[in-house]
Short mmCIF file of C-alpha atoms in Angstrom, two decimals:
data_model
loop_
_atom_site.label_atom_id
_atom_site.label_comp_id
_atom_site.label_asym_id
_atom_site.label_seq_id
_atom_site.Cartn_x
_atom_site.Cartn_y
_atom_site.Cartn_z
CA MET T 1 13.76 5.52 2.03
CA ARG T 2 10.46 5.94 0.24
CA ALA T 3 8.58 4.45 3.19
CA ASN T 4 10.28 6.86 5.61
CA GLN T 5 9.37 9.85 3.44
CA LEU T 6 5.77 8.67 3.24
CA ARG T 7 5.67 8.14 7.00
CA GLY T 8 6.92 11.69 7.50
CA PHE T 9 4.23 12.96 5.18
CA LEU T 10 1.61 11.14 7.25
CA GLU T 11 2.85 12.87 10.40
CA LEU T 12 2.69 16.25 8.64
CA ALA T 13 -0.87 15.52 7.55
CA VAL T 14 -1.89 14.72 11.13
CA VAL T 15 -0.37 17.97 12.39
CA SER T 16 -2.19 19.90 9.64
CA VAL T 17 -5.50 18.36 10.69
CA LEU T 18 -4.92 19.36 14.30
CA VAL T 19 -4.06 22.93 13.30
CA VAL T 20 -7.18 23.36 11.18
CA LEU T 21 -9.41 21.83 13.83
CA LEU T 22 -7.81 24.10 16.44
CA LEU T 23 -8.61 27.10 14.23
CA VAL T 24 -12.24 26.01 13.99
CA VAL T 25 -12.47 25.46 17.76
CA VAL T 26 -11.00 28.91 18.47
CA VAL T 27 -13.40 30.63 16.09
CA VAL T 28 -16.37 28.75 17.50
CA THR T 29 -15.42 29.09 21.16
CA PHE T 30 -14.23 32.71 21.06
CA PRO T 31 -16.19 34.52 18.34
CA ASP T 32 -15.57 37.82 20.12
CA ARG T 33 -11.84 37.45 19.33
CA LEU T 34 -12.53 38.06 15.65
CA GLN T 35 -12.61 41.80 16.33
CA SER T 36 -9.27 41.62 18.11
CA LEU T 37 -7.77 39.71 15.19
CA THR T 38 -8.83 42.37 12.70
CA VAL T 39 -7.50 45.15 14.95
CA LEU T 40 -4.18 43.44 15.66
CA ALA T 41 -3.59 42.51 12.01
CA PRO T 42 -2.08 45.92 10.99
CA MET T 43 0.30 45.85 13.98
CA ILE T 44 1.43 42.29 13.19
CA LEU T 45 2.01 43.15 9.54
CA SER T 46 3.97 46.28 10.45
CA LEU T 47 6.16 44.34 12.88
CA ALA T 48 6.83 41.76 10.18
CA ALA T 49 7.73 44.50 7.72
CA ALA T 50 10.10 46.06 10.25
CA ALA T 51 11.79 42.71 10.81
CA ALA T 52 12.19 42.23 7.07
CA MET T 53 13.73 45.71 6.66
CA SER T 54 16.12 45.22 9.57
CA SER T 55 17.38 41.97 8.04
CA GLY T 56 17.95 43.72 4.74
CA GLY T 57 20.64 46.07 6.07
CA ARG T 58 21.26 49.29 7.98
CA SER T 59 20.21 51.53 5.09
CA SER T 60 16.70 50.08 5.02
CA LEU T 61 16.13 51.18 8.62
CA ASN T 62 16.62 54.81 7.69
CA SER T 63 13.53 54.87 5.47
CA SER T 64 10.53 54.07 7.66
CA SER T 65 7.23 53.02 6.15
CA PRO T 66 3.95 54.74 7.10
CA LEU T 67 3.13 51.79 9.36
CA ASP T 68 6.62 51.39 10.85
CA PRO T 69 6.09 50.66 14.58
CA PHE T 70 9.49 52.20 15.40
CA ASP T 71 8.71 55.48 13.67
CA SER T 72 8.40 58.42 16.06
CA SER T 73 5.19 59.54 14.35
CA THR T 74 3.48 56.25 15.14
CA SER T 75 2.55 55.18 18.65
CA TRP T 76 0.53 52.26 19.91
CA SER T 77 -1.78 52.77 22.85
CA LEU T 78 -4.29 50.81 24.86
CA GLY T 79 -7.87 51.77 24.14
CA GLU T 80 -10.88 50.80 26.18
CA ASP T 81 -14.58 50.98 25.68
CA PRO T 82 -15.92 53.96 27.74
CA SER T 83 -19.42 52.49 27.69
CA ASN T 84 -18.39 49.65 30.01
CA SER T 85 -19.38 50.01 33.63
CA SER T 86 -16.99 49.43 36.47
CA SER T 87 -18.60 46.08 37.29
CA GLU T 88 -17.83 44.63 33.85
CA PRO T 89 -14.40 43.61 32.58
CA VAL T 90 -12.61 46.20 30.51
CA VAL T 91 -11.83 45.21 26.93
CA ARG T 92 -8.42 46.55 25.89
CA THR T 93 -7.06 46.57 22.35
CA LEU T 94 -3.93 47.90 20.69
CA THR T 95 -4.79 50.58 18.15
CA PRO T 96 -2.44 52.82 16.11
CA GLU T 97 -2.96 56.50 16.92
CA LEU T 98 -2.04 57.60 13.41
CA GLN T 99 -5.50 56.50 12.22
CA PRO T 100 -8.79 58.01 13.35
CA ALA T 101 -10.94 56.08 15.76
CA THR T 102 -13.12 53.55 13.99
CA THR T 103 -16.40 52.01 14.96
CA ALA T 104 -16.50 48.58 16.52
CA VAL T 105 -16.53 45.68 14.10
CA ALA T 106 -19.65 43.56 14.38
CA VAL T 107 -18.88 40.03 15.48
CA GLN T 108 -20.18 37.55 12.93
CA GLU T 109 -21.98 34.53 14.29
CA VAL T 110 -20.39 31.26 13.23
CA SER T 111 -22.74 29.00 11.29
CA PRO T 112 -22.67 25.28 12.19
CA TRP T 113 -23.03 24.52 8.49
CA ASP T 114 -19.80 26.37 7.77
CA ILE T 115 -18.12 24.43 10.56
CA ALA T 116 -19.32 21.16 9.00
CA LEU T 117 -18.01 22.23 5.59
CA CYS T 118 -14.63 23.22 7.06
CA VAL T 119 -14.28 19.90 8.89
CA THR T 120 -15.30 18.07 5.71
CA GLY T 121 -12.71 20.05 3.76
CA THR T 122 -10.04 19.08 6.29
CA LEU T 123 -10.93 15.40 5.96
CA ILE T 124 -10.94 15.68 2.17
CA SER T 125 -7.53 17.36 2.15
CA CYS T 126 -5.91 14.76 4.40
CA GLU T 127 -7.31 11.76 2.51
CA ASN T 128 -6.29 13.02 -0.90
CA ALA T 129 -2.92 14.33 0.28
CA LEU T 130 -2.23 10.78 1.44
CA VAL T 131 -3.20 9.39 -1.98
CA ILE T 132 -0.93 11.90 -3.75
CA ALA T 133 1.96 11.05 -1.42
CA VAL T 134 1.56 7.31 -2.08
CA LEU T 135 1.52 7.82 -5.84
CA PHE T 136 4.47 10.23 -5.71
CA TYR T 137 6.72 8.09 -3.52
CA THR T 138 5.94 4.77 -5.29
CA PRO T 139 7.72 4.64 -8.70
CA THR T 140 5.79 1.52 -9.79
CA LEU T 141 2.46 3.39 -9.73
CA ARG T 142 2.84 5.16 -13.09
CA ALA T 143 0.24 3.35 -15.21
CA PRO T 144 -2.52 5.39 -16.91
CA MET T 145 -5.10 4.41 -14.29
CA PHE T 146 -2.85 5.73 -11.49
CA ILE T 147 -2.35 9.00 -13.37
CA LEU T 148 -6.13 9.43 -13.45
CA ILE T 149 -6.38 8.55 -9.76
CA GLY T 150 -3.69 11.13 -9.00
CA SER T 151 -5.50 13.78 -11.02
CA LEU T 152 -8.72 13.02 -9.14
CA ALA T 153 -6.85 13.25 -5.83
CA VAL T 154 -5.39 16.65 -6.79
CA ALA T 155 -8.85 17.92 -7.72
CA ASP T 156 -10.38 16.73 -4.45
CA LEU T 157 -7.42 18.11 -2.49
CA LEU T 158 -7.99 21.56 -4.01
CA ALA T 159 -11.69 21.22 -3.25
CA GLY T 160 -10.92 20.51 0.40
CA LEU T 161 -8.51 23.44 0.60
CA GLY T 162 -11.15 25.61 -1.06
CA LEU T 163 -13.66 24.73 1.67
CA ILE T 164 -11.11 25.58 4.36
CA LEU T 165 -10.20 28.88 2.69
CA ASN T 166 -13.87 29.73 2.30
CA PHE T 167 -14.27 29.35 6.07
CA VAL T 168 -11.20 31.52 6.70
CA PHE T 169 -12.32 34.19 4.22
CA THR T 170 -15.80 34.27 5.75
CA TYR T 171 -14.83 34.68 9.40
CA LEU T 172 -11.23 35.93 9.48
CA VAL T 173 -10.95 38.11 6.37
CA ASP T 174 -13.09 40.96 5.10
CA SER T 175 -15.44 39.02 2.81
CA SER T 176 -16.74 42.25 1.27
CA LEU T 177 -13.60 42.42 -0.88
CA GLU T 178 -14.51 41.26 -4.38
CA PHE T 179 -11.24 39.48 -5.14
CA VAL T 180 -11.61 37.35 -1.99
CA THR T 181 -15.08 36.20 -3.04
CA LEU T 182 -14.02 35.58 -6.64
CA LEU T 183 -10.91 33.67 -5.57
CA SER T 184 -12.89 31.39 -3.26
CA VAL T 185 -15.68 30.59 -5.70
CA GLY T 186 -13.26 30.19 -8.62
CA LEU T 187 -11.19 27.64 -6.73
CA LEU T 188 -14.26 25.66 -5.71
CA ILE T 189 -15.73 25.62 -9.23
CA SER T 190 -12.45 24.51 -10.80
CA ALA T 191 -11.78 21.83 -8.17
CA PHE T 192 -15.22 20.24 -8.10
CA SER T 193 -15.56 20.39 -11.90
CA ALA T 194 -12.18 18.66 -12.25
CA SER T 195 -13.28 16.06 -9.71
CA VAL T 196 -16.43 15.19 -11.68
CA LEU T 197 -14.60 15.09 -15.03
CA ASN T 198 -11.81 12.93 -13.62
CA ILE T 199 -14.40 10.46 -12.35
CA LEU T 200 -15.81 10.39 -15.88
CA ALA T 201 -12.31 9.80 -17.27
CA ILE T 202 -11.76 6.91 -14.85
CA THR T 203 -15.09 5.43 -15.95
CA VAL T 204 -14.06 5.68 -19.61
CA ASP T 205 -10.69 4.10 -18.78
CA ARG T 206 -12.42 1.25 -16.98
CA TYR T 207 -14.74 0.69 -19.95
CA LEU T 208 -11.86 0.64 -22.44
CA SER T 209 -9.89 -1.80 -20.30
CA LEU T 210 -12.76 -4.28 -20.63
CA TYR T 211 -13.91 -3.51 -24.17
CA ASN T 212 -10.36 -3.62 -25.63
CA ALA T 213 -8.78 -5.98 -23.13
CA LEU T 214 -6.22 -7.37 -25.62
CA THR T 215 -5.02 -4.03 -27.01
CA TYR T 216 -5.60 -1.83 -23.96
CA HIS T 217 -1.97 -1.73 -22.77
CA THR T 218 -0.69 -0.79 -26.24
CA GLU T 219 -3.35 1.80 -27.08
CA ARG T 220 -3.65 3.51 -23.70
CA THR T 221 -0.25 5.15 -23.48
CA VAL T 222 0.89 7.41 -20.69
CA THR T 223 1.22 10.33 -23.13
CA PHE T 224 -2.40 10.03 -24.20
CA THR T 225 -3.50 9.95 -20.57
CA TYR T 226 -1.48 13.08 -19.75
CA VAL T 227 -3.04 14.88 -22.73
CA MET T 228 -6.52 13.97 -21.49
CA VAL T 229 -5.70 15.13 -17.96
CA ILE T 230 -4.32 18.44 -19.26
CA PHE T 231 -7.48 18.97 -21.32
CA ILE T 232 -9.63 18.34 -18.24
CA TRP T 233 -7.70 20.82 -16.12
CA VAL T 234 -7.61 23.54 -18.78
CA SER T 235 -11.38 23.26 -19.17
CA CYS T 236 -11.99 23.37 -15.42
CA LEU T 237 -9.61 26.28 -14.82
CA THR T 238 -11.44 28.19 -17.56
CA LEU T 239 -14.74 27.57 -15.77
CA GLY T 240 -13.20 28.79 -12.53
CA LEU T 241 -11.98 32.01 -14.15
CA LEU T 242 -15.38 32.94 -15.56
CA PRO T 243 -16.59 34.73 -12.38
CA ALA T 244 -13.37 36.78 -12.27
CA LEU T 245 -13.77 37.69 -15.94
CA GLY T 246 -17.13 39.34 -15.33
CA TRP T 247 -19.54 36.40 -15.26
CA ASN T 248 -20.74 37.21 -11.74
CA CYS T 249 -23.64 38.89 -9.97
CA LEU T 250 -21.70 41.22 -7.68
CA LYS T 251 -23.31 44.27 -9.29
CA ASP T 252 -26.80 42.79 -9.63
CA ASP T 253 -27.91 40.54 -6.78
CA SER T 254 -31.17 39.73 -8.54
CA THR T 255 -29.29 37.54 -11.04
CA CYS T 256 -27.45 35.52 -8.36
CA SER T 257 -27.83 31.79 -8.00
CA ILE T 258 -27.83 29.86 -4.74
CA CYS T 259 -24.02 30.20 -4.71
CA ARG T 260 -23.06 33.86 -4.83
CA PRO T 261 -21.44 35.36 -6.94
CA VAL T 262 -22.28 32.74 -9.60
CA THR T 263 -25.12 33.90 -11.81
CA LYS T 264 -28.28 31.89 -12.20
CA ASN T 265 -27.60 31.14 -15.88
CA ASN T 266 -24.08 29.87 -15.18
CA ALA T 267 -25.32 27.69 -12.32
CA VAL T 268 -27.98 26.16 -14.55
CA ALA T 269 -25.40 25.52 -17.29
CA LEU T 270 -23.08 23.76 -14.83
CA ALA T 271 -25.95 21.70 -13.41
CA VAL T 272 -27.14 20.61 -16.85
CA THR T 273 -23.57 19.67 -17.81
CA PHE T 274 -23.32 17.56 -14.69
CA LEU T 275 -26.57 15.78 -15.54
CA LEU T 276 -25.18 14.97 -18.99
CA VAL T 277 -21.97 13.64 -17.43
CA PHE T 278 -23.99 11.52 -15.02
CA ALA T 279 -26.11 10.12 -17.87
CA LEU T 280 -22.94 9.23 -19.80
CA MET T 281 -21.51 7.49 -16.75
CA MET T 282 -24.70 5.47 -16.35
CA GLN T 283 -24.47 4.38 -19.99
CA LEU T 284 -20.81 3.39 -19.63
CA TYR T 285 -21.44 1.41 -16.45
CA LEU T 286 -24.35 -0.34 -18.17
CA GLN T 287 -22.03 -1.35 -21.00
CA ILE T 288 -19.43 -2.53 -18.48
CA CYS T 289 -22.02 -4.78 -16.87
CA LYS T 290 -23.03 -6.20 -20.24
CA ILE T 291 -19.40 -6.97 -21.13
CA ALA T 292 -18.81 -8.60 -17.76
CA PHE T 293 -21.85 -10.87 -18.12
CA ARG T 294 -20.87 -11.75 -21.69
CA HIS T 295 -17.41 -12.77 -20.54
CA ALA T 296 -18.99 -14.88 -17.80
CA GLN T 297 -21.12 -16.73 -20.32
CA GLN T 298 -18.19 -17.40 -22.64
CA ILE T 299 -16.15 -19.17 -19.98
CA ALA T 300 -18.18 -22.29 -19.22
CA VAL T 301 -15.48 -24.10 -17.29
CA GLN T 302 -15.23 -21.42 -14.60
CA HIS T 303 -18.88 -20.48 -14.78
CA GLN T 304 -19.57 -20.60 -11.05
CA PHE T 305 -16.45 -18.66 -10.08
CA VAL T 306 -16.97 -16.05 -12.77
CA ALA T 307 -20.64 -15.69 -11.89
CA ILE T 308 -19.78 -14.91 -8.28
CA SER T 309 -17.01 -12.51 -9.34
CA THR T 310 -19.26 -10.82 -11.89
CA THR T 311 -22.09 -10.39 -9.41
CA LYS T 312 -19.69 -8.81 -6.92
CA GLY T 313 -18.31 -6.50 -9.59
CA VAL T 314 -21.77 -5.38 -10.68
CA SER T 315 -22.71 -4.70 -7.06
CA THR T 316 -19.58 -2.60 -6.64
CA LEU T 317 -20.29 -0.58 -9.78
CA SER T 318 -23.87 -0.03 -8.67
CA ALA T 319 -22.70 1.20 -5.27
CA ILE T 320 -20.23 3.60 -6.93
CA LEU T 321 -22.85 5.03 -9.26
CA CYS T 322 -25.48 5.33 -6.54
CA ALA T 323 -23.06 7.09 -4.19
CA PHE T 324 -22.03 9.54 -6.91
CA GLY T 325 -25.65 10.29 -7.82
CA ALA T 326 -26.81 10.59 -4.22
CA CYS T 327 -24.06 13.13 -3.49
CA TRP T 328 -24.39 15.37 -6.53
CA LEU T 329 -27.95 15.06 -7.87
CA PRO T 330 -29.68 17.01 -5.05
CA PHE T 331 -27.35 19.98 -5.49
CA ALA T 332 -27.60 19.89 -9.30
CA MET T 333 -31.39 19.76 -9.31
CA TYR T 334 -31.66 22.45 -6.64
CA SER T 335 -29.31 24.71 -8.63
CA ILE T 336 -31.71 24.54 -11.56
CA VAL T 337 -34.92 25.35 -9.71
CA ALA T 338 -33.70 27.73 -6.97
CA ASP T 339 -32.15 31.18 -6.85
CA SER T 340 -30.70 33.56 -4.26
CA THR T 341 -34.13 34.32 -2.76
CA TYR T 342 -34.49 30.76 -1.42
CA PRO T 343 -33.53 30.06 2.23
CA VAL T 344 -29.81 29.53 2.61
CA ILE T 345 -30.31 26.43 4.74
CA TYR T 346 -31.51 24.54 1.64
CA THR T 347 -28.26 25.44 -0.11
CA TYR T 348 -26.20 24.13 2.79
CA ALA T 349 -28.30 20.96 2.95
CA THR T 350 -27.50 20.17 -0.71
CA VAL T 351 -23.90 21.41 -0.79
CA LEU T 352 -22.74 19.29 2.16
CA PRO T 353 -23.63 15.91 0.51
CA ALA T 354 -21.92 17.08 -2.69
CA THR T 355 -18.70 17.76 -0.77
CA CYS T 356 -18.96 14.33 0.86
CA CYS T 357 -18.42 12.83 -2.61
CA SER T 358 -14.80 13.98 -2.38
CA VAL T 359 -14.54 12.13 0.94
CA ILE T 360 -15.77 8.92 -0.68
CA ASN T 361 -13.63 9.17 -3.85
CA PRO T 362 -10.28 8.17 -2.25
CA ILE T 363 -11.95 5.16 -0.65
CA ILE T 364 -13.54 4.00 -3.91
CA TYR T 365 -10.82 4.75 -6.43
CA ALA T 366 -7.57 4.64 -4.44
CA PHE T 367 -7.67 2.74 -1.16
CA ARG T 368 -9.43 -0.25 -2.77
CA ASN T 369 -6.57 -0.72 -5.21
CA PRO T 370 -4.20 -3.52 -4.07
CA ASP T 371 -1.03 -1.72 -5.23
CA ILE T 372 -1.89 1.40 -3.26
CA GLN T 373 -2.80 -0.78 -0.28
CA LYS T 374 0.63 -2.41 -0.43
CA SER T 375 2.35 0.98 -0.36
CA LEU T 376 0.26 2.08 2.62
CA TRP T 377 1.03 -1.13 4.52
CA MET T 378 4.75 -0.70 3.83
CA ALA T 379 4.69 2.92 5.00
CA CYS T 380 2.67 2.28 8.16
CA CYS T 381 3.73 -1.22 9.25
CA GLY T 382 6.78 -2.06 7.13
CA CYS T 383 5.16 -5.27 5.85
CA VAL T 384 2.43 -6.47 3.50
CA PRO T 385 -0.27 -8.98 4.53
CA SER T 386 -0.01 -12.30 2.73
CA ASN T 387 -3.64 -12.30 1.61
CA LEU T 388 -3.20 -8.87 0.02
CA SER T 389 -0.27 -9.97 -2.16
CA LEU T 390 -2.40 -12.75 -3.66
CA ARG T 391 -5.01 -10.38 -5.04
CA PRO T 392 -4.86 -10.01 -8.84
CA ARG T 393 -3.88 -6.74 -10.45
CA THR T 394 -6.03 -5.67 -13.37
CA SER T 395 -6.36 -2.50 -15.38
CA SER T 396 -9.95 -2.02 -14.28
CA ASP T 397 -9.23 -2.52 -10.60
CA VAL T 398 -9.63 1.12 -9.71
#
């Protein structure tokens, strides 16, 4: 039953990917349709409102709203551009006559960088939605390390959705509205901050599983892990609410950072905090390597086997740390030295690698875990490979 539910979730994820990619293709291929979408939006909303009122009862039909399409005072007509010559195709749109004629909406050119970010956000959302589904539909995956992996997946999922919504708000919604801008940037700050802090929490958990190997399972309770996860999310949601609470540069563009509407001071504070987190992670991974080599020296009988295993583990930790630093360090350093006057292409060039970290996280922390691999094999193929079942399960195998 669990495998069937997970298989259905996989099919839903594939359909969601196709829908988002179709949206991107439509916006890129037909940018002139953005004006038609903004003009047709009031009519679509009014038709939906009329349908809702008609389903509510006969009495609701008697009181028509100002945008009721069935009201006698409202009529929809075809309008055409008089400037077009007879040799060119006539552009026709549906416009309500109850409003005065408005000027044509300028079609916004679609940036390839925004397309790349939207596609990256779609990939991030699908990967992490799959991780969340595996953890949710597998009752045996309830250990503290899986709770941290699930929290990281939720953070990256929100980050991916934030990138998709940012694309929608930029090209399909009036981005001049302040609440739209604040909602988009708040979601991205909260999600990416939670992603970085959850990676730090996983690193701490991995260090404790090696440093206190004998007492780890008794000291690291599920309750303590939930408390730590709640603290992480409260802190990150608070950071995300700061722009909406007035910590923004909407009224003074000179104080903006490379990511509007975040102020320069707030961007520098976030970047410095990230550098401190990265330094702490480096110190923890260094201690993990020292503990691993010490354990290898203490076991003389299995010295060759442990040496090979330890070398492989150190290489894996180095790859994880290098990938994390390569993704986030350029954006953090650029946030400190740059401001809103710098070319926007530099911002895109540093933001895109930072978002790719959320693409790599499920591969590093989830799909490498043998228990999660077993659940995926059961959901996709209905069986588990024999060589996978022989792999050991350890607390630090994250």
